[in-house]
Amino acid sequence: MIKILKYSIYDLMRGRWSYIYSVFHLILGYVLLFLNNDVSKAVITLLNIIIVLTPLIGTIFGVMYYYNSRDFTELLLAQPIKRTTIFLGQYFGASISLSLSLVIGLGIPFVVYGLFQSAAIFNFFSLLLIGALLTFIFVALAYNIALSFEDKIKGFGFAILVWLFFAIIYDGILLIVMVVFNDYPLDKFALGATMFNPIDLSRILILLKLDISALLGYTGAVFQKFFGTSLGMFAAIGLLSIWIIFPVLRIAYKSKRKDF
Amino acid sequence: MFSKRIFMRNNIFKLNWGTASYGLLLKEIYDADIFNNQFIQNTIGVNAEGSNRINFENNNFINNGWAIKFMGACYGSRLVRNNFMNNAFDIAYTGNINGNIFDKNYWSEYSGYDLDKDNIGDVPFRPVKLFSYIVNQTPETIVLLRSLFVDIINFSEKVSPVFTPDNLKDNNPLMTPVQ
C-alpha cells in the first residue's frame, strides 16, 4: 500500500492541481496578513474560508482524481495486488497531498509574518489540523461516491450535492427545527445536532477557542462545558475520526465487490 | 434603573467580555442623554429595556458583540451621529419600530454608495440582520454563527426585507466616521 500511496502522491505532485491549490493558499495567506497585519485576526477570517473551501475542494478533487486515474487503476488491477491496497493507497495519496498543500500554503505566510511570536499559534495549529481532517473526510466521501457511480456526471453531481448538504442545507434544516421547537429547551439538541455534521463540528470547535465564543451565551456555556473538558475535546476529535474511518471502511468494502 | 433625566457623557465602557456582561444596562430610564461615550469590546454594548426618549449622540460602538440591544417597550429613542464599527451585530430589536429614530450614523458594514459626494449614502441602511432577528426569537440558534447558510439568508434579507421591521432603517447613513 505504501508503494501505491507513494506513486499516487508523486503523480499528484507532478500534476498541476496540487501546486495551484497550495499557491492559492499561499496568496490567500499573504493577502489576509497584508490587509490586517494581525495574526490572530487573520486566523478568524481564515476560519470561514477553511470551513467552506477545504470540503468543497476535497470533494471535487477526490471525484476528479478517481475518474481521471481510472485507466491507471485498471492497469494496476491486472497486477497481483490486493484491491483494498490499490484504492486505499490512492485515497490516502490524494488526501495527504491535499492536506500538505493546505498546511504548506497557509503555513509559510503565517510563519513569515511572525506566527511563533504570536499568541494565536495554538489556534492556528488547531485550524490547520481541522482543515486537514476535513480534507480527509470529504475526499473519503467523494471516493465513496465515485466508486458507487459509473457515470462521471452523476458522480460529480452527487458529490457536489453532498458538499452542499453539509455546508448549507444541514444548517438550514437545523435553523428551521430550532425555530419551530422554540418552546422546548434546545441546548442539548443543538449540541447533538452539530455532532452529526463535520463542518458544523469544526466550526464550533474553532469558535469556542476564539473571543467571539462569549456571544454564544448560555448555549455557548453548555458547549464550553462539554468541549472545554479534555473528554469533550477527545470526543470531538474522535467524532471527526469516525467520519474518516467509516467512509474508508466502505471504500475497502465497496472496492472488493466492484465490477470493472 | 428607574431613573429620569440622567446625563451620561464622555465615559468609556470597555472590555466587559463574558457570557453575562454588559457595557451599559438601561432599565426603566426616561429622558436620558448619552453623549460622547466609547463602547469598546463589550459582549453587549447597551442593553435597553423599557427605556423611553433616550438620546444617543456621538458615541462610538467598536468591536462589540451586540452594539445595542433593544429588548422591548423602548419608545421614542434617537440614535444620531454614532459610529458603529466592526460589531458582530449592530442592533438587536424586538417588536415594532415604536418611534425610535436612527439617523446620520456611521455603520462600518454599510455597502451603499454616495453619488453626489455629500458624505451621506444614497441607499438606506438596515442595521438589523435577519440572523440577529432570529437569534432574538430563538437564542439557541446562535450556534449557527458564522456558518455559510447564515451569510446567505442575511444577504437575501438585505436585498428584500421580509422579517425585519420594514421602517427600521437609517435613511442617511454617513460614508465616513463621525469625528
Coordinates of C-alpha atoms in Angstrom, one line a residue:
Chain A
M1 CA 0.0 0.0 0.0
I2 CA 2.9 2.3 0.8
K3 CA 4.1 1.9 -2.7
I4 CA 0.8 2.8 -4.3
L5 CA 0.5 5.7 -1.9
K6 CA 3.9 6.9 -2.9
Y7 CA 3.1 6.6 -6.6
S8 CA -0.2 8.5 -6.3
I9 CA 1.5 11.3 -4.3
Y10 CA 4.2 11.6 -6.9
D11 CA 1.6 11.5 -9.6
L12 CA -0.3 14.3 -7.9
M13 CA 2.9 16.3 -7.2
R14 CA 3.7 16.2 -10.9
G15 CA 0.2 17.3 -11.8
R16 CA -0.7 20.9 -11.8
W17 CA -3.6 20.9 -9.3
S18 CA -1.8 20.5 -6.0
Y19 CA 0.6 23.3 -7.0
I20 CA -2.3 25.6 -7.9
Y21 CA -4.0 24.7 -4.6
S22 CA -1.0 25.5 -2.5
V23 CA -0.3 28.7 -4.4
F24 CA -3.9 29.7 -3.9
H25 CA -3.5 29.2 -0.1
L26 CA -0.1 31.0 -0.2
I27 CA -1.6 34.0 -1.9
L28 CA -4.7 33.9 0.4
G29 CA -2.5 33.8 3.5
Y30 CA -0.3 36.7 2.3
V31 CA -3.2 38.8 1.3
L32 CA -5.0 38.3 4.6
L33 CA -1.9 39.2 6.6
F34 CA -1.1 42.1 4.3
L35 CA -4.6 43.5 4.8
N36 CA -4.8 43.4 8.5
N37 CA -1.3 42.5 9.7
D38 CA -2.7 41.0 12.9
V39 CA -2.1 37.2 13.0
S40 CA -5.0 36.5 15.4
K41 CA -7.5 38.4 13.4
A42 CA -6.3 36.7 10.2
V43 CA -7.0 33.4 11.9
I44 CA -10.6 34.3 12.4
T45 CA -11.0 35.3 8.7
L46 CA -9.3 32.1 7.7
L47 CA -11.9 30.1 9.7
N48 CA -14.7 30.9 7.2
I49 CA -12.5 30.0 4.2
I50 CA -11.2 26.7 5.7
I51 CA -14.7 25.6 6.7
V52 CA -16.3 26.2 3.3
L53 CA -13.5 25.7 0.8
T54 CA -11.5 22.7 2.1
P55 CA -14.5 20.4 2.0
L56 CA -15.5 21.7 -1.4
I57 CA -12.0 21.3 -2.9
G58 CA -11.6 17.9 -1.2
T59 CA -14.9 16.7 -2.7
I60 CA -14.3 17.9 -6.2
F61 CA -10.7 16.8 -6.2
G62 CA -11.5 13.3 -4.8
V63 CA -14.1 12.7 -7.5
M64 CA -11.9 14.1 -10.3
Y65 CA -8.9 12.1 -9.2
Y66 CA -10.8 8.8 -9.1
Y67 CA -12.3 9.3 -12.6
N68 CA -9.1 10.6 -14.1
S69 CA -6.9 7.8 -12.8
R70 CA -9.3 5.1 -13.9
D71 CA -7.1 3.8 -16.7
F72 CA -4.1 3.5 -14.3
T73 CA -6.3 1.8 -11.8
E74 CA -7.4 -0.8 -14.3
L75 CA -3.8 -1.4 -15.2
L76 CA -3.0 -1.9 -11.5
L77 CA -5.9 -4.3 -11.1
A78 CA -4.4 -6.6 -13.7
Q79 CA -1.4 -7.0 -11.4
P80 CA -1.3 -9.3 -8.4
I81 CA -2.1 -6.5 -5.9
K82 CA -4.9 -6.5 -3.4
R83 CA -7.8 -4.3 -4.4
T84 CA -8.1 -2.6 -1.0
T85 CA -4.4 -1.8 -1.2
I86 CA -4.9 0.0 -4.6
F87 CA -7.9 2.0 -3.6
L88 CA -6.9 2.9 -0.1
G89 CA -3.4 3.8 -1.4
Q90 CA -4.9 6.2 -3.9
Y91 CA -7.3 7.7 -1.4
F92 CA -4.6 8.3 1.2
G93 CA -2.3 9.7 -1.6
A94 CA -5.0 12.2 -2.7
S95 CA -5.9 13.3 0.9
I96 CA -2.3 13.6 2.1
S97 CA -1.2 15.7 -0.9
L98 CA -4.2 18.0 -0.5
S99 CA -3.5 18.4 3.3
L100 CA 0.1 19.0 2.5
S101 CA -0.8 21.8 0.1
L102 CA -3.1 23.3 2.7
V103 CA -0.5 23.2 5.5
I104 CA 2.4 24.4 3.4
G105 CA 0.4 27.0 1.6
L106 CA -1.0 28.6 4.7
G107 CA 2.0 27.8 6.9
I108 CA 4.6 29.8 5.0
P109 CA 2.9 33.2 5.1
F110 CA 2.0 32.9 8.7
V111 CA 5.5 31.8 9.8
V112 CA 7.0 34.7 7.7
Y113 CA 4.6 37.2 9.5
G114 CA 5.8 36.0 12.9
L115 CA 3.4 33.3 13.9
F116 CA 5.8 31.9 16.5
Q117 CA 5.9 35.2 18.4
S118 CA 2.1 35.5 18.4
A119 CA -0.4 34.2 20.9
A120 CA -2.5 32.8 18.1
I121 CA -0.2 29.9 17.4
F122 CA -2.3 27.3 19.1
N123 CA -5.5 28.5 17.3
F124 CA -3.6 28.4 14.0
F125 CA -2.5 24.9 14.5
S126 CA -5.9 23.7 15.5
L127 CA -7.2 25.4 12.4
L128 CA -4.7 23.6 10.2
L129 CA -5.5 20.3 12.0
I130 CA -9.2 20.7 11.4
G131 CA -8.6 21.7 7.8
A132 CA -6.6 18.5 7.3
L133 CA -9.3 16.4 9.0
L134 CA -12.0 18.0 6.8
T135 CA -9.9 17.2 3.7
F136 CA -9.6 13.6 4.7
I137 CA -13.3 13.3 5.5
F138 CA -14.5 14.9 2.3
V139 CA -12.0 13.1 0.0
A140 CA -13.2 9.8 1.6
L141 CA -16.9 10.7 1.0
A142 CA -16.0 11.7 -2.6
Y143 CA -14.2 8.4 -3.2
N144 CA -17.2 6.5 -1.9
I145 CA -19.5 8.4 -4.3
A146 CA -17.2 7.9 -7.3
L147 CA -16.9 4.2 -6.5
S148 CA -20.7 3.9 -6.5
F149 CA -21.4 5.7 -9.7
E150 CA -20.0 4.6 -13.1
D151 CA -21.3 7.7 -14.7
K152 CA -19.0 10.7 -14.3
I153 CA -21.7 13.3 -14.4
K154 CA -23.8 11.5 -11.9
G155 CA -20.8 11.1 -9.6
F156 CA -19.9 14.8 -9.8
G157 CA -23.4 15.9 -9.3
F158 CA -23.9 13.7 -6.3
A159 CA -20.6 14.7 -4.7
I160 CA -21.5 18.4 -5.1
L161 CA -24.9 17.7 -3.5
V162 CA -23.2 16.1 -0.5
W163 CA -21.0 19.1 0.0
L164 CA -24.0 21.4 -0.4
F165 CA -25.9 19.4 2.1
F166 CA -23.2 19.5 4.8
A167 CA -22.1 23.1 4.2
I168 CA -25.5 24.8 3.7
I169 CA -28.7 22.6 3.7
Y170 CA -28.0 21.0 7.1
D171 CA -27.7 24.4 8.8
G172 CA -30.9 25.4 7.1
I173 CA -32.8 22.4 8.4
L174 CA -31.2 22.9 11.9
L175 CA -32.4 26.5 11.9
I176 CA -35.9 25.6 10.9
V177 CA -36.1 22.9 13.5
M178 CA -34.9 25.2 16.2
V179 CA -37.3 28.0 15.3
V180 CA -40.3 25.6 15.2
F181 CA -39.4 23.9 18.5
N182 CA -38.7 27.3 20.1
D183 CA -40.6 26.5 23.3
Y184 CA -38.5 23.5 24.2
P185 CA -35.0 23.5 25.8
L186 CA -32.8 23.2 22.7
D187 CA -29.3 23.3 24.1
K188 CA -28.7 19.6 24.3
F189 CA -30.4 19.3 20.9
A190 CA -28.1 21.9 19.4
L191 CA -25.1 20.1 20.9
G192 CA -26.2 16.8 19.5
A193 CA -27.1 18.1 16.0
T194 CA -23.8 19.8 15.4
M195 CA -22.1 16.5 16.2
F196 CA -23.6 14.9 13.1
N197 CA -22.1 17.3 10.7
P198 CA -18.3 17.5 10.4
I199 CA -18.4 21.1 9.1
D200 CA -20.6 22.4 11.9
L201 CA -18.5 20.5 14.5
S202 CA -15.3 22.0 13.2
R203 CA -16.8 25.5 13.1
I204 CA -17.9 25.2 16.7
L205 CA -14.6 23.8 17.8
I206 CA -12.7 26.8 16.4
L207 CA -15.3 29.4 17.5
L208 CA -15.0 28.2 21.1
K209 CA -11.3 28.9 21.1
L210 CA -11.8 32.5 20.0
D211 CA -13.0 35.6 21.9
I212 CA -16.2 35.5 19.9
S213 CA -17.4 32.5 21.9
A214 CA -18.8 34.9 24.6
L215 CA -21.5 35.8 22.1
L216 CA -22.8 32.2 22.3
G217 CA -24.2 33.0 25.7
Y218 CA -26.0 30.3 27.6
T219 CA -25.9 27.8 24.7
G220 CA -22.2 28.5 24.4
A221 CA -21.7 27.8 28.1
V222 CA -23.2 24.3 27.5
F223 CA -20.9 23.8 24.6
Q224 CA -17.9 25.1 26.5
K225 CA -18.7 22.8 29.4
F226 CA -18.7 19.9 27.0
F227 CA -15.8 20.7 24.7
G228 CA -13.8 22.6 27.3
T229 CA -13.0 19.4 29.2
S230 CA -10.4 17.0 27.8
L231 CA -13.1 14.4 27.4
G232 CA -15.2 16.6 25.2
M233 CA -12.1 17.5 23.1
F234 CA -11.3 13.8 22.6
A235 CA -15.0 13.2 21.8
A236 CA -14.9 15.9 19.1
I237 CA -11.6 14.7 17.5
G238 CA -12.9 11.1 17.9
L239 CA -16.2 12.1 16.1
L240 CA -14.2 13.6 13.2
S241 CA -12.1 10.5 13.1
I242 CA -15.2 8.4 12.9
W243 CA -16.2 10.5 9.9
I244 CA -12.9 9.3 8.3
I245 CA -13.0 5.7 9.5
F246 CA -16.4 4.7 8.3
P247 CA -16.1 6.1 4.7
V248 CA -12.7 4.5 4.5
L249 CA -14.1 1.1 5.6
R250 CA -16.8 1.5 3.0
I251 CA -14.2 2.2 0.3
A252 CA -12.5 -1.0 1.2
Y253 CA -15.8 -2.9 1.2
K254 CA -17.0 -1.4 -2.0
S255 CA -13.8 -1.9 -3.9
K256 CA -13.7 -5.6 -3.2
R257 CA -17.1 -6.1 -4.8
K258 CA -16.9 -3.7 -7.6
D259 CA -17.1 -5.0 -11.2
F260 CA -14.6 -3.5 -13.6
Chain B
M1 CA -32.7 51.6 36.7
F2 CA -35.9 53.5 37.4
S3 CA -34.4 56.9 36.9
K4 CA -35.2 60.1 35.0
R5 CA -33.1 62.7 33.2
I6 CA -29.7 61.1 33.5
F7 CA -26.8 62.6 31.6
M8 CA -24.0 60.2 30.6
R9 CA -21.1 62.0 28.9
N10 CA -17.5 61.1 28.0
N11 CA -17.5 57.7 29.6
I12 CA -15.6 54.6 28.4
F13 CA -17.3 51.2 28.7
K14 CA -14.6 48.7 27.8
L15 CA -13.9 45.0 27.8
N16 CA -17.0 43.7 29.5
W17 CA -16.5 40.5 27.8
G18 CA -18.3 37.4 29.0
T19 CA -21.5 35.5 28.6
A20 CA -23.5 37.7 31.0
S21 CA -21.7 41.1 30.7
Y22 CA -23.0 44.4 29.6
G23 CA -21.4 47.7 28.9
L24 CA -24.4 49.7 30.0
L25 CA -27.7 48.3 31.2
L26 CA -30.7 50.7 30.9
K27 CA -33.9 49.6 32.5
E28 CA -36.8 52.0 33.0
I29 CA -34.7 55.0 32.2
Y30 CA -36.5 58.1 30.9
D31 CA -35.3 61.1 29.0
A32 CA -31.6 60.3 29.3
D33 CA -28.9 61.8 27.2
I34 CA -26.0 59.5 26.3
F35 CA -23.3 61.6 24.6
N36 CA -19.7 61.1 23.5
N37 CA -19.2 57.7 25.1
Q38 CA -17.0 54.9 24.0
F39 CA -18.3 51.3 24.0
I40 CA -15.4 49.0 23.1
Q41 CA -15.3 45.3 23.1
N42 CA -18.3 44.5 25.2
T43 CA -20.4 41.4 24.7
I44 CA -23.5 43.7 24.7
G45 CA -22.7 47.4 24.5
V46 CA -26.0 48.8 25.6
N47 CA -28.9 46.8 26.7
A48 CA -32.1 48.9 26.8
E49 CA -35.3 47.7 28.3
G50 CA -38.4 49.7 29.0
S51 CA -36.5 52.9 28.4
N52 CA -38.1 55.9 26.7
R53 CA -36.9 59.0 24.9
I54 CA -33.1 58.3 25.2
N55 CA -30.8 60.3 23.0
F56 CA -27.7 58.5 21.8
E57 CA -25.3 61.0 20.1
N58 CA -21.7 60.9 19.1
N59 CA -21.0 57.6 20.7
N60 CA -18.5 55.0 19.4
F61 CA -19.5 51.4 19.3
I62 CA -16.4 49.4 18.4
N63 CA -15.8 45.7 18.3
N64 CA -18.8 44.7 20.4
G65 CA -20.8 41.5 20.1
W66 CA -24.1 43.4 20.1
A67 CA -23.7 47.2 19.9
I68 CA -27.2 48.0 21.2
K69 CA -29.9 45.5 22.2
F70 CA -33.4 46.9 22.4
M71 CA -35.3 44.4 24.5
G72 CA -38.8 45.8 24.2
A73 CA -41.0 48.7 25.4
C74 CA -38.5 51.2 24.2
Y75 CA -40.2 54.3 22.8
G76 CA -39.0 57.4 21.1
S77 CA -35.3 56.9 21.3
R78 CA -33.0 58.9 19.0
L79 CA -29.7 57.5 17.7
V80 CA -27.9 60.2 15.8
R81 CA -24.3 60.6 14.6
N82 CA -22.9 57.5 16.3
N83 CA -20.2 55.3 14.9
F84 CA -20.9 51.6 14.7
M85 CA -17.7 49.8 13.8
N86 CA -16.9 46.1 13.5
N87 CA -19.7 44.8 15.8
A88 CA -20.8 41.2 15.3
F89 CA -24.4 42.6 15.4
D90 CA -25.1 46.3 15.3
I91 CA -28.7 46.3 16.5
A92 CA -30.9 43.7 18.0
Y93 CA -34.5 44.6 18.1
T94 CA -37.8 43.1 19.2
G95 CA -41.3 44.2 18.2
N96 CA -42.2 47.3 16.3
I97 CA -40.2 50.4 15.5
N98 CA -42.1 52.4 18.3
G99 CA -40.9 55.8 17.1
N100 CA -37.3 55.1 17.6
I101 CA -35.1 57.0 15.1
F102 CA -31.9 56.0 13.5
D103 CA -30.3 58.9 11.6
K104 CA -27.0 60.0 10.2
N105 CA -24.9 57.3 11.9
Y106 CA -21.8 55.7 10.5
W107 CA -22.1 51.9 10.0
S108 CA -18.9 50.1 9.1
E109 CA -21.0 47.4 7.4
Y110 CA -22.7 49.8 5.1
S111 CA -22.0 48.9 1.5
G112 CA -24.0 51.6 -0.3
Y113 CA -22.7 54.4 -2.5
D114 CA -22.7 58.2 -2.5
L115 CA -23.1 59.6 -6.0
D116 CA -23.5 63.3 -5.1
K117 CA -20.5 63.3 -2.7
D118 CA -22.3 64.9 0.2
N119 CA -21.0 62.2 2.6
I120 CA -24.4 60.7 3.0
G121 CA -25.1 57.3 1.5
D122 CA -27.8 57.2 -1.2
V123 CA -29.2 53.9 -0.1
P124 CA -30.8 53.5 3.4
F125 CA -29.0 51.1 5.8
R126 CA -30.9 48.4 7.7
P127 CA -28.9 47.7 10.9
V128 CA -31.0 44.6 11.9
K129 CA -29.8 41.5 10.1
L130 CA -32.1 38.6 9.7
F131 CA -29.8 36.4 11.8
S132 CA -29.9 38.9 14.7
Y133 CA -33.7 38.8 14.5
I134 CA -33.8 35.0 14.6
V135 CA -31.3 34.9 17.5
N136 CA -33.6 37.2 19.4
Q137 CA -36.6 34.9 18.9
T138 CA -34.6 31.6 19.5
P139 CA -31.4 32.2 21.4
E140 CA -30.1 28.7 20.7
T141 CA -29.7 29.4 17.0
I142 CA -26.6 31.4 17.9
V143 CA -24.7 28.1 17.4
L144 CA -25.0 28.8 13.6
L145 CA -22.9 31.9 14.0
R146 CA -20.5 32.3 11.0
S147 CA -22.0 29.5 9.1
L148 CA -22.3 29.9 5.3
F149 CA -26.1 29.4 5.5
V150 CA -26.5 32.4 7.8
D151 CA -24.5 34.6 5.4
I152 CA -26.8 33.6 2.6
I153 CA -30.0 34.3 4.4
N154 CA -28.6 37.6 5.7
F155 CA -27.8 38.6 2.2
S156 CA -31.2 37.6 0.8
E157 CA -32.9 39.6 3.6
K158 CA -30.8 42.6 2.8
V159 CA -31.9 42.5 -0.8
S160 CA -35.6 42.2 0.0
P161 CA -36.5 42.6 3.7
V162 CA -39.4 40.3 4.8
F163 CA -38.9 39.6 8.5
T164 CA -37.1 42.6 10.0
P165 CA -39.2 45.7 10.7
D166 CA -39.5 47.5 7.4
N167 CA -39.0 51.0 8.6
L168 CA -36.2 50.2 11.0
K169 CA -33.5 51.9 8.9
D170 CA -31.0 54.7 8.7
N171 CA -32.1 56.9 5.8
N172 CA -28.9 59.0 5.9
P173 CA -26.0 56.7 6.7
L174 CA -22.7 58.5 6.7
M175 CA -19.9 57.5 4.4
T176 CA -17.0 58.4 6.8
P177 CA -16.9 58.0 10.6
V178 CA -18.1 60.9 12.8
Q179 CA -15.1 62.6 14.4

